[in-house]
XYZ file of C-alpha atoms in Angstrom:
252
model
C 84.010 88.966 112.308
C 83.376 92.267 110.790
C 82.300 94.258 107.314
C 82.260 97.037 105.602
C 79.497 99.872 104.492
C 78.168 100.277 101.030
C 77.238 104.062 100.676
C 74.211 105.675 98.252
C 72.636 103.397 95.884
C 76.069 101.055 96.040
C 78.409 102.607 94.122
C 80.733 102.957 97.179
C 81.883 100.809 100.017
C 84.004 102.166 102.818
C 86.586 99.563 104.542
C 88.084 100.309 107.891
C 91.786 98.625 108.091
C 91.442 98.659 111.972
C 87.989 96.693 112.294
C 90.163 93.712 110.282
C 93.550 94.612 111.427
C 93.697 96.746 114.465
C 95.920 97.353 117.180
C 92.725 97.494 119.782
C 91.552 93.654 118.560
C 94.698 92.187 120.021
C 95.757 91.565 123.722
C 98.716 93.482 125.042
C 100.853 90.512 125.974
C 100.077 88.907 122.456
C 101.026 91.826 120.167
C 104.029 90.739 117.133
C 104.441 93.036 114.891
C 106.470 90.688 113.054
C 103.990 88.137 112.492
C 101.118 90.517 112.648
C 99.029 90.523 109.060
C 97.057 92.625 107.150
C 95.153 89.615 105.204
C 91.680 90.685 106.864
C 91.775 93.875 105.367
C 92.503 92.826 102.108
C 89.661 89.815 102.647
C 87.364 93.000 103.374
C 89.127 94.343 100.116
C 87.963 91.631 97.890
C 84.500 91.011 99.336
C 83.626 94.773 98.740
C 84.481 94.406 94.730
C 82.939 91.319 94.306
C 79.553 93.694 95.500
C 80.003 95.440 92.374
C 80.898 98.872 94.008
C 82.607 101.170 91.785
C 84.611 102.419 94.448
C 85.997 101.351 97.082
C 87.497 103.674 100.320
C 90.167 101.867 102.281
C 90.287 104.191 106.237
C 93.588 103.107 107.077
C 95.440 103.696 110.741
C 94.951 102.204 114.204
C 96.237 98.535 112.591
C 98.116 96.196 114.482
C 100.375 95.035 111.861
C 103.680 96.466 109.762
C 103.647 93.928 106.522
C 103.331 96.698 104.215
C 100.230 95.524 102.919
C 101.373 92.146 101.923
C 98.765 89.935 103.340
C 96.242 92.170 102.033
C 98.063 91.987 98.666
C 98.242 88.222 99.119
C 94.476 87.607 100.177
C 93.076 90.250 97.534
C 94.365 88.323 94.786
C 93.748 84.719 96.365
C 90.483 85.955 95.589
C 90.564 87.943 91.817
C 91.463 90.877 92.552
C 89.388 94.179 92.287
C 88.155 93.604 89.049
C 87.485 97.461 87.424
C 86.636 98.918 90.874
C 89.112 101.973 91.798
C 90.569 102.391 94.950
C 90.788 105.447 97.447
C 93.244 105.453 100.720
C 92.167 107.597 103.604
C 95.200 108.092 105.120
C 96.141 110.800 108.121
C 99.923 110.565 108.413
C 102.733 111.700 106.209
C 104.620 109.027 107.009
C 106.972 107.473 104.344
C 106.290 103.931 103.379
C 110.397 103.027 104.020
C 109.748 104.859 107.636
C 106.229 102.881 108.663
C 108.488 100.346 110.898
C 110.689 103.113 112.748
C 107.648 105.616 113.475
C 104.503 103.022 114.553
C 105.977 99.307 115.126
C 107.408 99.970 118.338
C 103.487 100.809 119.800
C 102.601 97.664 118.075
C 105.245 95.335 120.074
C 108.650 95.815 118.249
C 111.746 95.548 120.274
C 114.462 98.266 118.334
C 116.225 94.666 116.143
C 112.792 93.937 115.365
C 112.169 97.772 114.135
C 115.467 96.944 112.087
C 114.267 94.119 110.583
C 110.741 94.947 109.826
C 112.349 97.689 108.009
C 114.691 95.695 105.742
C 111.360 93.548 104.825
C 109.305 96.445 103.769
C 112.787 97.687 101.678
C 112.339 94.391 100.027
C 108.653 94.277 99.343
C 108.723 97.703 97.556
C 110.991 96.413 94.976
C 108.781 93.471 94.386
C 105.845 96.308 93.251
C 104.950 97.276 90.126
C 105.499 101.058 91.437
C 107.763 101.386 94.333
C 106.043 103.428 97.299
C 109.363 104.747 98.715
C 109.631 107.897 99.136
C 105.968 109.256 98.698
C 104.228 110.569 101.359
C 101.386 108.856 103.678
C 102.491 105.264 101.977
C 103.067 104.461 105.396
C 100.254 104.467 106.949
C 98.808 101.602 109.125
C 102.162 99.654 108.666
C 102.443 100.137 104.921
C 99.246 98.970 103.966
C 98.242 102.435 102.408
C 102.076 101.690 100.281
C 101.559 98.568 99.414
C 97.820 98.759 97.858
C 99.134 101.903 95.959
C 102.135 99.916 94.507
C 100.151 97.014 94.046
C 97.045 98.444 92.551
C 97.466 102.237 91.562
C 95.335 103.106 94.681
C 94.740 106.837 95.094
C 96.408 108.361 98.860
C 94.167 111.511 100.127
C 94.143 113.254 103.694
C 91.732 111.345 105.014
C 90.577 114.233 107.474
C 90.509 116.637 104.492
C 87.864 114.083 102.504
C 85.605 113.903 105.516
C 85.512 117.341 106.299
C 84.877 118.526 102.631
C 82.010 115.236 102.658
C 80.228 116.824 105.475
C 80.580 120.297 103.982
C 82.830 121.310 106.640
C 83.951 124.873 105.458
C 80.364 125.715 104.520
C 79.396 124.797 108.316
C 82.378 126.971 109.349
C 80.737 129.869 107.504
C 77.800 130.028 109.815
C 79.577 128.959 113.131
C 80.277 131.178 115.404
C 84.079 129.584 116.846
C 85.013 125.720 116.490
C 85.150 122.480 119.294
C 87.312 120.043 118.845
C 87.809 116.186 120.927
C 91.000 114.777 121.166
C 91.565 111.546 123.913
C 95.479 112.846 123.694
C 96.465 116.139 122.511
C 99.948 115.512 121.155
C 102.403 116.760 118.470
C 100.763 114.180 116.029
C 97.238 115.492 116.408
C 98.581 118.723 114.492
C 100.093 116.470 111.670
C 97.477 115.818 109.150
C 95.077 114.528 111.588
C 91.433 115.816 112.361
C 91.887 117.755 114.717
C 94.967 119.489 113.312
C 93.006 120.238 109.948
C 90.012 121.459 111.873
C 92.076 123.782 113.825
C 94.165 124.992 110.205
C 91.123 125.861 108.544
C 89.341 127.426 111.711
C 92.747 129.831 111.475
C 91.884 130.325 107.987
C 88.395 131.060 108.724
C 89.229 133.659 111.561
C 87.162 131.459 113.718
C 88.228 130.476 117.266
C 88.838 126.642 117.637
C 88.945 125.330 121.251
C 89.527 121.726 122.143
C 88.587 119.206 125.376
C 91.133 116.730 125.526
C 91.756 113.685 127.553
C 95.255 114.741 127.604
C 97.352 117.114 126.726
C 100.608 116.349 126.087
C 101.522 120.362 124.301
C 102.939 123.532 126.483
C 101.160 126.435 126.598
C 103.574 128.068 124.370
C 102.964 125.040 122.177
C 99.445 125.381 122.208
C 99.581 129.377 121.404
C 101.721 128.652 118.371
C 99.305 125.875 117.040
C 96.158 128.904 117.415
C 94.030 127.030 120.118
C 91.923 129.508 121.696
C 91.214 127.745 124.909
C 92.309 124.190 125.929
C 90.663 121.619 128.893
C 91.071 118.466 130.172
C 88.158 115.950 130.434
C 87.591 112.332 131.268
C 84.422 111.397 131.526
C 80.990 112.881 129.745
C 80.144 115.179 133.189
C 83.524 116.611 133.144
C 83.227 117.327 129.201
C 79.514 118.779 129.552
C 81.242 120.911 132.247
C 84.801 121.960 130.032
C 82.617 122.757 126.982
C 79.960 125.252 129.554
C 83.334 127.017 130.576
C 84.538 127.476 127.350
C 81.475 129.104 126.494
C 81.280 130.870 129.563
C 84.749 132.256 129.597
């Protein structure tokens, strides 16, 4: 069982796609990202317009499935539909709907003929939408779900690290900081790609403010690390050993 949050005085609920259909909520051995479906989210969909919010945020990543979006489609109008509520996609990959199976099913369970297939299905769903999501960026995020609810319903797709960080007056915080810190558990080439810490780290550039990261791993060279702009990188796994990276940052 799960939710979702109604912000303000109602006007807004926030869904998560992962709290209904994440990766994390099923066992290793009993992962198919065949059968896998993105119904719960769209059941979370449904139950946040019939609140009477006027708009509703759908977080997407982290999801165990790669339907495109079709059992959220399917459960969403089981139950009416959105009625006049508009709907906003968080979404922090660039990821082409017609590429969601090749770039995330395999961490989801996929053997390389299921990748094949899973591709041909999402082919075929995007030419069953009113708009067809091939081709546009960040449509492919949490296994098409982000595609299919903006072919389905006209949902709006927005860096969802970019609307965070301008809701909690990020830059303006910048201003008055002195360098940035940045967590990461695995520093990687797709933490630069539209994720957090990738668009803290661009506008800390911009800023001509330090940003310095503790990771849980870091999977970058040096050289990688200097081209990206991180001042100072360190390893932690636990909270002693991040108290203790974050007092030799400062220190150093």
């Amino acid at each position: 069982e799960t939710g979702f949050t109604v912000l303000g005085k109602g006007e807004v609920a926030v869904v998560e796609s992962a709290a209904a259909s994440g990766l994390t909520l099923v066992a290793a051995d009993e992962r198919d990202a065949v059968a896998a479906s993105s119904a719960g989210t769209g059941q979370l969909i449904a139950a946040a317009a019939r609140s009477g919010v006027a708009r509703i945020l759908v977080a997407v990543g982290g999801t165990a499935t790669t339907d495109g979006g079709l059992g959220a489609i399917e459960a969403i109008d089981a139950e009416g539909g959105i009625g006049r509520a508009e709907m906003a996609i968080l979404a922090d990959v660039e990821t082409n709907f017609e590429d969601a199976a090749i770039v995330f099913a395999p961490q989801k369970g996929a053997s390389a003929d299921q990748v094949t297939a899973l591709t041909d299905r999402l082919a075929e769903l995007a030419e069953t939408l009113p708009r067809s999501p091939v081709g546009i960026a960040r449509t492919g995020a949490g296994g098409g779900i982000a595609g299919g609810l903006w072919g389905r319903y006209g949902a709006e797709i927005v860096s969802g690290s970019d609307f965070v960080l301008d809701a909690i007056s990020f830059d303006r915080r910048l201003e008055r900081a002195e360098a940035v810190m940045v967590g990461e558990g695995q520093l990687d080439a797709s933490s630069l790609d539209g994720k957090a810490v990738g668009t803290m780290l661009e506008r800390a550039r911009a800023a001509g403010k330090q940003c310095h990261a503790i990771v849980g791993r870091c999977r970058l060279s040096r050289a990688e690390l200097d081209r990206a702009g991180f001042a100072k990188v360190r390893s932690a796994r636990s909270l002693e050993e991040i108290e203790a990276a974050a007092r030799s940052i400062l220190e150093n």
